[in-house]
CSV table of C-alpha atoms in Angstrom, one decimal:
chain,number,residue,atom,x,y,z
A,284,MET,CA,135.8,112.3,43.8
A,285,GLU,CA,134.0,110.3,41.1
A,286,LYS,CA,130.4,110.0,40.5
A,287,CYS,CA,128.9,106.8,41.1
A,288,LEU,CA,125.0,106.0,40.7
A,289,LEU,CA,123.3,103.4,42.5
A,290,LEU,CA,119.7,101.6,41.2
A,291,GLY,CA,117.6,99.7,43.4
A,292,ASN,CA,115.5,100.9,46.6
A,293,GLY,CA,115.7,97.6,49.0
A,294,GLY,CA,117.9,96.8,52.1
A,295,ARG,CA,120.6,95.2,49.9
A,296,GLU,CA,120.9,98.4,48.2
A,297,ALA,CA,120.6,100.6,51.7
A,298,VAL,CA,123.9,98.8,52.4
A,299,LEU,CA,125.6,99.0,48.9
A,300,ALA,CA,124.6,102.9,49.3
A,301,GLU,CA,127.0,102.7,52.5
A,302,GLN,CA,129.7,100.6,51.2
A,303,ILE,CA,129.8,103.2,48.3
A,304,ALA,CA,129.3,106.4,49.8
A,305,LYS,CA,132.9,106.0,51.3
A,306,GLY,CA,134.9,105.9,48.0
A,307,PHE,CA,132.7,107.8,45.8
A,308,GLU,CA,129.9,110.8,45.4
A,309,LEU,CA,126.8,108.5,45.4
A,310,TYR,CA,124.2,109.2,43.2
A,311,ALA,CA,120.5,107.3,43.1
A,312,ILE,CA,117.2,107.7,41.4
A,313,LEU,CA,114.3,106.2,44.1
A,314,PRO,CA,111.1,105.4,43.7
A,315,TYR,CA,110.7,107.1,47.3
A,316,ALA,CA,112.8,108.7,49.9
A,317,ASN,CA,114.6,105.5,51.3
A,318,PRO,CA,115.8,107.3,54.6
A,319,SER,CA,119.2,105.1,54.6
A,320,ILE,CA,120.1,105.4,50.8
A,321,VAL,CA,119.1,109.2,51.3
A,322,ASN,CA,121.6,109.3,54.3
A,323,GLN,CA,124.6,108.0,52.6
A,324,VAL,CA,123.5,110.3,49.0
A,325,GLU,CA,123.9,113.5,51.5
A,326,LYS,CA,126.8,112.4,53.7
A,327,SER,CA,129.0,112.0,50.0
A,328,LYS,CA,127.5,114.9,48.7
A,329,GLY,CA,125.9,113.5,45.7
A,330,LYS,CA,122.7,113.8,44.9
A,331,TYR,CA,119.3,111.9,44.2
A,332,ILE,CA,116.0,111.9,42.2
A,333,ILE,CA,112.8,110.3,42.8
A,334,GLY,CA,111.6,108.5,39.9
A,335,ASN,CA,111.4,105.4,38.1
A,336,ALA,CA,114.9,103.8,37.4
A,337,PHE,CA,113.4,101.7,34.8
A,338,ASP,CA,112.6,104.7,32.8
A,339,LYS,CA,116.1,104.5,30.5
A,340,GLU,CA,115.3,108.0,28.9
A,341,LEU,CA,115.5,109.3,32.6
A,342,VAL,CA,118.2,107.4,33.8
A,343,LYS,CA,120.0,108.8,30.6
A,344,LYS,CA,119.4,112.6,31.1
A,345,PHE,CA,120.5,111.7,35.0
A,346,VAL,CA,123.9,110.4,34.3
A,347,ARG,CA,124.7,113.2,31.3
A,348,GLU,CA,123.6,116.3,33.4
A,349,GLU,CA,125.4,114.7,36.1
A,350,ASP,CA,128.4,113.7,34.8
A,351,ILE,CA,128.3,110.4,36.4
A,352,LYS,CA,130.9,108.0,35.8
A,353,ALA,CA,130.1,104.3,37.3
A,354,CYS,CA,127.1,102.2,37.8
A,355,VAL,CA,126.0,99.9,40.3
A,356,VAL,CA,123.2,97.6,39.5
A,357,SER,CA,122.0,94.7,42.2
A,358,GLN,CA,118.7,94.2,41.7
A,359,ASP,CA,117.1,91.1,39.8
A,360,ASN,CA,114.5,93.1,37.5
A,361,LEU,CA,116.6,95.9,36.6
A,362,LEU,CA,119.5,93.7,35.6
A,363,GLN,CA,116.9,91.6,33.4
A,364,GLU,CA,115.6,94.9,32.0
A,365,GLY,CA,119.3,96.0,30.8
A,366,LEU,CA,120.0,98.8,33.1
A,367,ILE,CA,123.7,97.6,33.0
A,368,ASP,CA,123.7,97.7,29.4
A,369,LEU,CA,122.4,101.2,29.1
A,370,ALA,CA,125.2,102.2,31.2
A,371,ARG,CA,127.7,100.7,29.4
A,372,GLU,CA,126.3,102.5,26.2
A,373,LEU,CA,126.6,105.8,28.3
A,374,GLY,CA,130.7,104.9,28.8
A,375,LEU,CA,130.5,104.3,32.6
A,376,LYS,CA,132.4,101.3,34.6
A,377,THR,CA,130.0,98.5,35.8
A,378,PHE,CA,129.4,96.5,38.5
A,379,GLY,CA,126.5,93.8,37.5
A,380,PRO,CA,126.1,91.6,34.4
A,381,THR,CA,124.3,92.6,31.5
A,382,SER,CA,120.9,91.4,30.7
A,383,GLN,CA,122.4,88.8,29.0
A,384,GLY,CA,124.9,87.8,31.6
A,385,ALA,CA,121.9,87.8,34.2
A,386,LYS,CA,120.1,85.3,32.2
A,387,VAL,CA,121.3,82.6,35.0
A,388,GLU,CA,118.9,84.1,37.2
A,389,TRP,CA,115.7,85.1,35.0
A,390,SER,CA,115.7,82.1,33.0
A,391,LYS,CA,115.9,78.8,35.5
A,392,THR,CA,115.7,76.7,32.3
A,393,TYR,CA,118.8,78.4,30.7
A,394,ALA,CA,121.0,78.1,34.0
A,395,LEU,CA,119.9,74.3,34.5
A,396,ASN,CA,121.1,73.7,31.0
A,397,ILE,CA,125.0,75.3,31.9
A,398,VAL,CA,125.1,72.9,35.0
A,399,LYS,CA,123.9,69.9,33.1
A,400,LYS,CA,127.0,70.7,30.8
A,401,LEU,CA,129.4,71.8,33.4
A,402,ALA,CA,128.5,69.7,36.1
A,403,PRO,CA,126.1,66.9,35.7
A,404,GLU,CA,126.4,65.1,38.6
A,405,MET,CA,125.1,68.2,40.4
A,406,ILE,CA,121.7,68.1,38.8
A,407,ILE,CA,118.4,67.1,40.6
A,408,ARG,CA,116.0,65.5,38.2
A,409,ASN,CA,113.7,67.9,36.8
A,410,GLU,CA,111.6,68.7,33.8
A,411,SER,CA,111.1,71.9,31.9
A,412,ILE,CA,107.4,72.0,30.9
A,413,THR,CA,105.8,74.2,28.1
A,414,ASN,CA,102.4,73.0,27.8
A,415,LEU,CA,99.7,71.1,29.6
A,416,GLU,CA,100.0,67.6,28.3
A,417,GLN,CA,103.7,67.7,29.3
A,418,LEU,CA,102.5,68.7,33.0
A,419,GLU,CA,100.2,65.8,33.1
A,420,GLU,CA,102.5,63.3,32.1
A,421,VAL,CA,105.2,64.5,34.5
A,422,MET,CA,102.9,64.4,37.3
A,423,LYS,CA,102.3,60.5,36.5
A,424,ASN,CA,106.1,60.3,38.0
A,425,TYR,CA,105.0,61.4,41.5
A,426,GLU,CA,102.2,59.6,44.0
A,427,ASP,CA,102.6,62.5,46.5
A,428,ASP,CA,103.6,65.9,47.1
A,429,SER,CA,107.6,64.9,46.9
A,430,PHE,CA,108.0,67.2,44.2
A,431,VAL,CA,109.4,71.3,44.0
A,432,VAL,CA,107.6,73.8,41.5
A,433,LYS,CA,109.7,76.5,40.1
A,434,PRO,CA,108.1,79.7,37.9
A,435,GLU,CA,110.4,80.2,35.0
A,436,GLY,CA,111.2,83.5,35.6
A,437,LEU,CA,111.8,86.3,38.7
A,438,THR,CA,109.8,85.8,41.4
A,439,GLY,CA,111.6,87.8,43.8
A,440,GLY,CA,112.7,84.7,46.1
A,441,LYS,CA,109.3,84.3,46.7
A,442,GLY,CA,107.9,81.6,43.8
A,443,VAL,CA,109.4,78.5,44.4
A,444,LYS,CA,107.3,76.0,46.4
A,445,VAL,CA,108.1,72.8,47.8
A,446,GLY,CA,105.5,70.2,48.3
A,447,GLY,CA,104.8,69.2,52.0
A,448,ILE,CA,105.6,72.5,53.0
A,449,HIS,CA,104.3,75.2,50.7
A,450,PHE,CA,101.3,73.3,48.8
A,451,LYS,CA,99.6,69.5,50.4
A,452,GLY,CA,99.0,66.8,48.2
A,453,LYS,CA,99.7,66.1,44.8
A,454,GLN,CA,96.7,67.8,43.4
A,455,GLU,CA,97.7,71.2,45.1
A,456,GLY,CA,100.5,71.0,43.6
A,457,PHE,CA,99.6,70.5,40.4
A,458,ALA,CA,97.0,73.6,40.2
A,459,TYR,CA,99.7,75.5,41.2
A,460,ALA,CA,102.6,74.3,38.5
A,461,LYS,CA,99.7,74.9,35.8
A,462,GLY,CA,99.2,78.6,37.3
A,463,CYS,CA,102.7,79.2,36.5
A,464,LEU,CA,102.7,77.3,33.2
A,465,GLU,CA,99.5,79.6,32.4
A,466,ALA,CA,101.5,83.3,33.4
A,467,ASP,CA,104.9,81.9,31.9
A,468,GLY,CA,104.2,79.7,29.3
A,469,GLN,CA,107.1,77.6,31.1
A,470,VAL,CA,107.4,75.9,34.5
A,471,ILE,CA,110.0,73.6,36.2
A,472,ILE,CA,108.8,70.7,38.3
A,473,GLN,CA,111.7,69.0,40.1
A,474,ASP,CA,112.3,66.0,42.7
A,475,LYS,CA,112.1,67.1,46.2
A,476,VAL,CA,115.3,65.9,47.8
A,477,GLU,CA,116.8,65.8,51.5
A,478,GLY,CA,119.5,68.1,52.6
A,479,ARG,CA,121.0,71.1,54.2
A,480,GLU,CA,120.5,74.1,52.1
A,481,PHE,CA,123.2,77.1,51.6
A,482,THR,CA,124.3,79.8,49.3
A,483,VAL,CA,127.8,80.1,47.9
A,484,MET,CA,128.4,83.9,46.7
A,485,ALA,CA,131.2,85.3,44.8
A,486,LEU,CA,132.5,88.5,43.5
A,487,THR,CA,133.7,88.4,39.9
A,488,ASP,CA,135.5,90.6,37.2
A,489,GLY,CA,134.3,88.2,34.5
A,490,LYS,CA,137.4,86.1,34.9
A,491,ASN,CA,138.9,85.7,38.5
A,492,ILE,CA,136.5,84.7,41.5
A,493,VAL,CA,136.7,85.8,45.0
A,494,VAL,CA,134.4,83.4,47.4
A,495,THR,CA,132.7,85.7,50.2
A,496,PRO,CA,131.7,84.2,53.5
A,497,THR,CA,129.2,81.4,53.0
A,498,THR,CA,125.9,82.6,54.7
A,499,PHE,CA,123.0,81.0,56.5
A,500,ASP,CA,119.5,82.5,55.1
A,501,TYR,CA,116.3,82.3,57.2
A,502,PRO,CA,113.7,82.4,54.0
A,503,TYR,CA,110.7,81.1,56.2
A,504,ARG,CA,108.3,83.8,57.6
A,505,PHE,CA,107.6,82.2,61.3
A,506,ASP,CA,110.1,80.9,63.8
A,507,LYS,CA,111.0,77.1,63.5
A,508,ASP,CA,111.2,77.8,59.6
A,509,LYS,CA,107.2,77.4,59.4
A,510,GLY,CA,104.8,79.4,57.1
A,511,PRO,CA,105.1,80.8,53.5
A,512,GLY,CA,108.1,81.7,51.8
A,513,THR,CA,110.0,85.3,51.7
A,514,GLY,CA,112.7,87.2,50.4
A,515,GLY,CA,114.5,86.5,53.8
A,516,MET,CA,113.8,87.3,57.2
A,517,GLY,CA,117.3,87.0,58.5
A,518,CYS,CA,121.4,85.7,58.0
A,519,LEU,CA,124.2,84.6,59.7
A,520,SER,CA,127.9,83.9,58.7
A,521,PHE,CA,130.1,82.5,60.9
A,522,ALA,CA,134.3,83.5,61.5
A,523,ASN,CA,135.7,80.8,59.8
A,524,GLY,CA,133.7,81.4,57.0
A,525,LEU,CA,131.9,78.4,56.7
A,526,LEU,CA,128.8,76.7,58.3
A,527,PRO,CA,128.8,74.2,60.8
A,528,PHE,CA,127.5,71.4,58.4
A,529,LEU,CA,130.0,72.6,55.7
A,530,GLU,CA,133.4,71.2,54.9
A,531,GLN,CA,136.1,73.4,52.8
A,532,LYS,CA,136.0,70.7,50.2
A,533,ASP,CA,132.0,71.6,49.5
A,534,VAL,CA,132.8,75.3,49.1
A,535,ASP,CA,135.4,74.3,46.7
A,536,VAL,CA,133.1,72.3,44.5
A,537,CYS,CA,130.5,75.1,44.6
A,538,SER,CA,133.0,77.6,43.7
A,539,LYS,CA,134.3,75.2,40.8
A,540,LEU,CA,130.9,75.6,39.3
A,541,ILE,CA,130.5,78.9,39.9
A,542,GLN,CA,134.1,79.9,38.2
A,543,ASP,CA,133.1,77.5,35.2
A,544,THR,CA,129.8,79.4,34.8
A,545,ILE,CA,131.3,82.5,34.6
A,546,GLN,CA,133.7,81.3,31.9
A,547,TYR,CA,130.8,79.8,30.0
A,548,VAL,CA,128.6,82.7,30.6
A,549,ASN,CA,131.6,84.9,29.4
A,550,LYS,CA,133.0,83.1,26.3
A,551,ASP,CA,132.1,85.3,23.7
A,552,SER,CA,132.0,88.6,25.4
A,553,LEU,CA,132.5,90.4,29.0
A,554,GLU,CA,128.4,90.1,30.0
A,555,PHE,CA,129.3,89.2,33.6
A,556,THR,CA,130.6,91.0,36.7
A,557,GLY,CA,129.8,91.7,39.9
A,558,VAL,CA,128.2,89.1,41.9
A,559,ILE,CA,127.1,85.6,41.4
A,560,TYR,CA,125.7,83.4,43.9
A,561,GLY,CA,124.5,79.5,44.2
A,562,GLY,CA,121.9,78.1,45.7
A,563,PHE,CA,122.9,74.3,46.8
A,564,PHE,CA,121.9,71.2,48.9
A,565,LYS,CA,124.5,69.5,50.9
A,566,CYS,CA,123.1,66.1,50.2
A,567,LYS,CA,124.0,62.5,51.4
A,568,ASN,CA,125.2,61.6,47.9
A,569,GLY,CA,127.1,65.1,47.4
A,570,ILE,CA,126.4,68.8,46.4
A,571,LYS,CA,123.3,69.4,44.5
A,572,PHE,CA,122.8,72.4,42.6
A,573,ILE,CA,119.3,74.4,43.1
A,574,GLU,CA,119.6,78.1,41.1
A,575,PHE,CA,121.9,81.0,40.6
A,576,ASN,CA,121.0,84.4,41.3
A,577,ALA,CA,123.2,87.5,39.5
A,578,ARG,CA,123.4,90.0,42.4
A,579,PHE,CA,123.9,90.3,46.1
A,580,GLY,CA,121.0,88.5,48.1
A,581,ASP,CA,119.2,90.1,50.4
A,582,PRO,CA,120.2,90.0,53.3
A,583,GLU,CA,123.2,88.0,52.5
A,584,ALA,CA,124.4,91.5,51.0
A,585,ILE,CA,124.1,92.7,54.6
A,586,ASN,CA,126.2,90.6,56.2
A,587,VAL,CA,128.4,90.0,53.2
A,588,LEU,CA,129.6,93.7,52.9
A,589,ASN,CA,129.6,93.9,56.8
A,590,SER,CA,132.3,91.3,56.6
A,591,LEU,CA,134.6,92.8,53.6
A,592,GLU,CA,137.7,94.4,55.0
A,593,THR,CA,139.0,95.6,52.0
A,594,PRO,CA,137.0,98.9,51.0
A,595,PHE,CA,134.0,98.4,48.7
A,596,ALA,CA,135.3,101.1,46.4
A,597,GLU,CA,138.8,99.0,46.1
A,598,VAL,CA,136.9,95.8,45.1
A,599,MET,CA,135.1,97.9,42.2
A,600,LYS,CA,138.3,99.1,40.8
A,601,ASN,CA,140.1,96.1,40.5
A,602,ILE,CA,136.9,94.7,39.1
A,603,TRP,CA,137.1,97.1,36.2
A,604,ASN,CA,140.6,96.7,36.0
A,605,GLN,CA,139.9,92.6,35.8
A,606,GLU,CA,142.5,92.3,38.7
A,607,LEU,CA,140.5,90.8,41.3
A,608,SER,CA,142.1,88.4,43.6
A,609,THR,CA,141.7,87.1,47.4
A,610,GLU,CA,145.1,89.3,47.9
A,611,ASN,CA,142.8,92.5,47.0
A,612,CYS,CA,139.6,91.2,48.5
A,613,LYS,CA,139.7,90.4,52.1
A,614,PHE,CA,137.1,89.7,54.4
A,615,LYS,CA,136.9,89.8,58.5
A,616,ASN,CA,136.9,87.0,60.7
A,617,ASN,CA,133.8,87.5,62.4
A,618,TYR,CA,130.3,86.5,63.0
A,619,THR,CA,127.7,88.3,61.3
A,620,PHE,CA,123.9,88.6,61.7
A,621,THR,CA,120.7,90.3,60.7
A,622,VAL,CA,117.1,90.4,61.2
A,623,TYR,CA,114.6,91.7,58.8
A,624,VAL,CA,111.7,93.5,60.5
A,625,VAL,CA,108.3,93.3,58.9
A,626,SER,CA,104.9,94.3,59.0
A,627,PRO,CA,102.4,91.6,60.9
A,628,ASP,CA,100.6,90.6,57.4
A,629,TYR,CA,104.1,90.4,55.4
A,630,ALA,CA,103.8,87.4,53.2
A,631,ILE,CA,100.3,86.7,54.5
A,632,ARG,CA,97.9,88.9,53.1
A,633,LYS,CA,97.6,92.1,51.2
A,634,SER,CA,98.3,94.9,53.8
A,635,GLU,CA,97.7,98.5,54.2
A,636,PRO,CA,100.3,100.8,54.3
A,637,CYS,CA,101.3,101.0,58.2
A,638,GLU,CA,102.8,104.0,60.1
A,639,PHE,CA,105.2,103.0,62.9
A,640,THR,CA,108.0,104.2,65.2
A,641,LEU,CA,111.5,103.9,65.4
A,642,ASN,CA,114.4,105.0,68.0
A,643,ILE,CA,117.3,104.8,65.8
A,644,GLU,CA,119.7,106.6,68.1
A,645,LYS,CA,119.2,104.0,70.6
A,646,ILE,CA,119.5,101.2,68.3
A,647,ILE,CA,122.7,102.6,66.8
A,648,GLU,CA,123.7,103.2,70.9
A,649,LYS,CA,123.1,99.2,71.2
A,650,ASP,CA,126.4,98.6,68.6
A,651,SER,CA,123.6,98.0,65.8
A,652,LYS,CA,123.0,98.9,62.5
A,653,ILE,CA,119.7,99.5,60.6
A,654,TYR,CA,119.3,99.4,57.1
A,655,PHE,CA,115.7,100.5,55.5
A,656,ALA,CA,114.1,98.6,53.0
A,657,SER,CA,110.1,99.5,52.1
A,658,THR,CA,110.2,102.3,54.3
A,659,LYS,CA,110.0,106.2,53.8
A,660,PRO,CA,110.1,108.9,56.5
A,661,VAL,CA,107.1,110.7,57.9
A,662,GLU,CA,108.4,112.7,60.3
A,663,GLY,CA,110.6,112.8,63.5
A,664,ASN,CA,110.8,109.0,64.4
A,665,CYS,CA,107.8,108.1,62.5
A,666,TYR,CA,107.8,105.8,59.2
A,667,MET,CA,105.5,104.7,56.9
A,668,SER,CA,105.8,100.9,54.9
A,669,VAL,CA,105.9,101.3,51.0
A,670,GLY,CA,104.5,98.3,49.2
A,671,THR,CA,104.2,94.8,50.8
A,672,SER,CA,107.8,93.9,51.4
A,673,ARG,CA,110.4,94.0,54.1
A,674,LEU,CA,110.8,97.3,56.1
A,675,PHE,CA,114.1,97.3,57.6
A,676,ALA,CA,117.1,95.2,58.8
A,677,ILE,CA,119.1,95.5,62.0
A,678,HIS,CA,122.6,94.0,61.7
A,679,THR,CA,125.1,93.1,64.0
A,680,SER,CA,128.5,91.4,64.3
A,681,GLY,CA,130.6,90.0,67.0
A,682,ASN,CA,133.7,87.5,67.7
A,683,THR,CA,130.8,84.9,68.8
A,684,LEU,CA,127.6,84.1,67.2
A,685,GLU,CA,125.9,84.5,70.9
A,686,GLU,CA,127.5,88.2,71.0
A,687,ALA,CA,126.1,89.3,67.9
A,688,LYS,CA,122.5,87.8,68.3
A,689,ARG,CA,122.3,89.2,72.0
A,690,LYS,CA,123.1,92.7,70.4
A,691,ALA,CA,120.3,92.7,67.7
A,692,TYR,CA,117.8,91.6,69.8
A,693,ALA,CA,118.9,94.0,72.8
A,694,ALA,CA,118.7,96.8,70.1
A,695,MET,CA,115.0,95.9,68.7
A,696,GLU,CA,113.7,95.6,72.6
A,697,ASN,CA,111.6,98.6,73.3
A,698,ASN,CA,113.1,100.9,70.5
A,699,ILE,CA,110.9,99.5,67.4
A,700,ASP,CA,107.1,99.6,67.4
A,701,SER,CA,105.1,96.9,69.3
A,702,LYS,CA,103.0,96.4,65.7
A,703,LEU,CA,106.0,95.3,64.0
A,704,ASP,CA,107.1,91.7,63.8
A,705,TYR,CA,110.5,89.7,63.3
A,706,ARG,CA,111.5,86.1,63.8
A,707,LYS,CA,112.9,85.6,67.4
A,708,ASP,CA,115.4,82.5,66.6
A,709,ILE,CA,117.7,83.8,63.8
A,710,GLY,CA,120.9,82.0,64.9
A,711,GLU,CA,119.2,78.4,65.2
A,712,ILE,CA,120.6,76.5,62.3
A,713,TYR,CA,117.6,74.0,61.3
A,714,GLU,CA,117.8,70.8,59.4
A,715,HIS,CA,115.5,70.6,56.0
């Protein structure tokens, strides 16, 4: 069986590990022993080492010593740092864009400039600012906090702040924008618009795209979409691949932009394969573009990969052969449902490492899956948080949304440590 290296260590990589291990010997370089990834490595008879995936010399050594033939990267900062470029230099087959291809995510200005050329009607009025005088001038366009502040670079889904939600009043928004400008040398100010937010994700071989079921994410920390933005507290998808407020023509508009963007990015050389997804608003005056990501979302990856009918290993091979199509990349007609479990301090204040207990056997008995993220094992059913991010995700699927939702929350009841926290309202479709 061919050997495949997975770089990254979140819940997204946990579900990728599960999928890759079905068709490859799985190899990984992990900063800590993520239980989900370690389990899949061992199940596939592969190997993992504890180390820094940003250390290119370590990656080279591991690839050569283990005779690895393929590499998957779906973590934003690893893509920006050129780990796919390195894998290509080593002669590996790759899933994921080069650093240049991933620029559609790590430079918001670059992405906006592409969309301005390809679909100007989808652009929300914005200004890319590089000095304080510009910022002060742009602020004169707003009487109140009806604007959005976007850092230029990567922020793990937590840097974009919306007026009236993440900051109150024009001055508070100005202060945050000024901080971003001082940190990065650039910041984007965008009009705040009314609409329904959604994402459209597509797999691509660099030429063809296959759109996945559309997902609905829960980015805010608390029930009823209150509190600070997070990496995502939950996610769901519907059996028809759409959302209640979307029509197929809405997704088609987004798909065309994604297809045209891939063609634009790859016009000189094949910089982009793997996954691209776009964030969009459905507004009264049409679909508006928010941003691109150059990899699977998290938790969206958990939903999408669990709804994949074609084995992921086959999809990867079709991408390598530039033969990807809707005929060889099919999805099930089911509802998917994911809830992230976090420490009580997550996204609110700096937290100390916390130990917690889980009854994994009981969770699995309830027809649910668990995907670990920022967690390492201690002993038995005891685990410890690593860093300040989300701990683990509970995933279910069903013939109805209610069935999937019921299974997920039933699986958590009495089976996860009472000190942990999660949103109780995943499944409600809120308007923004």
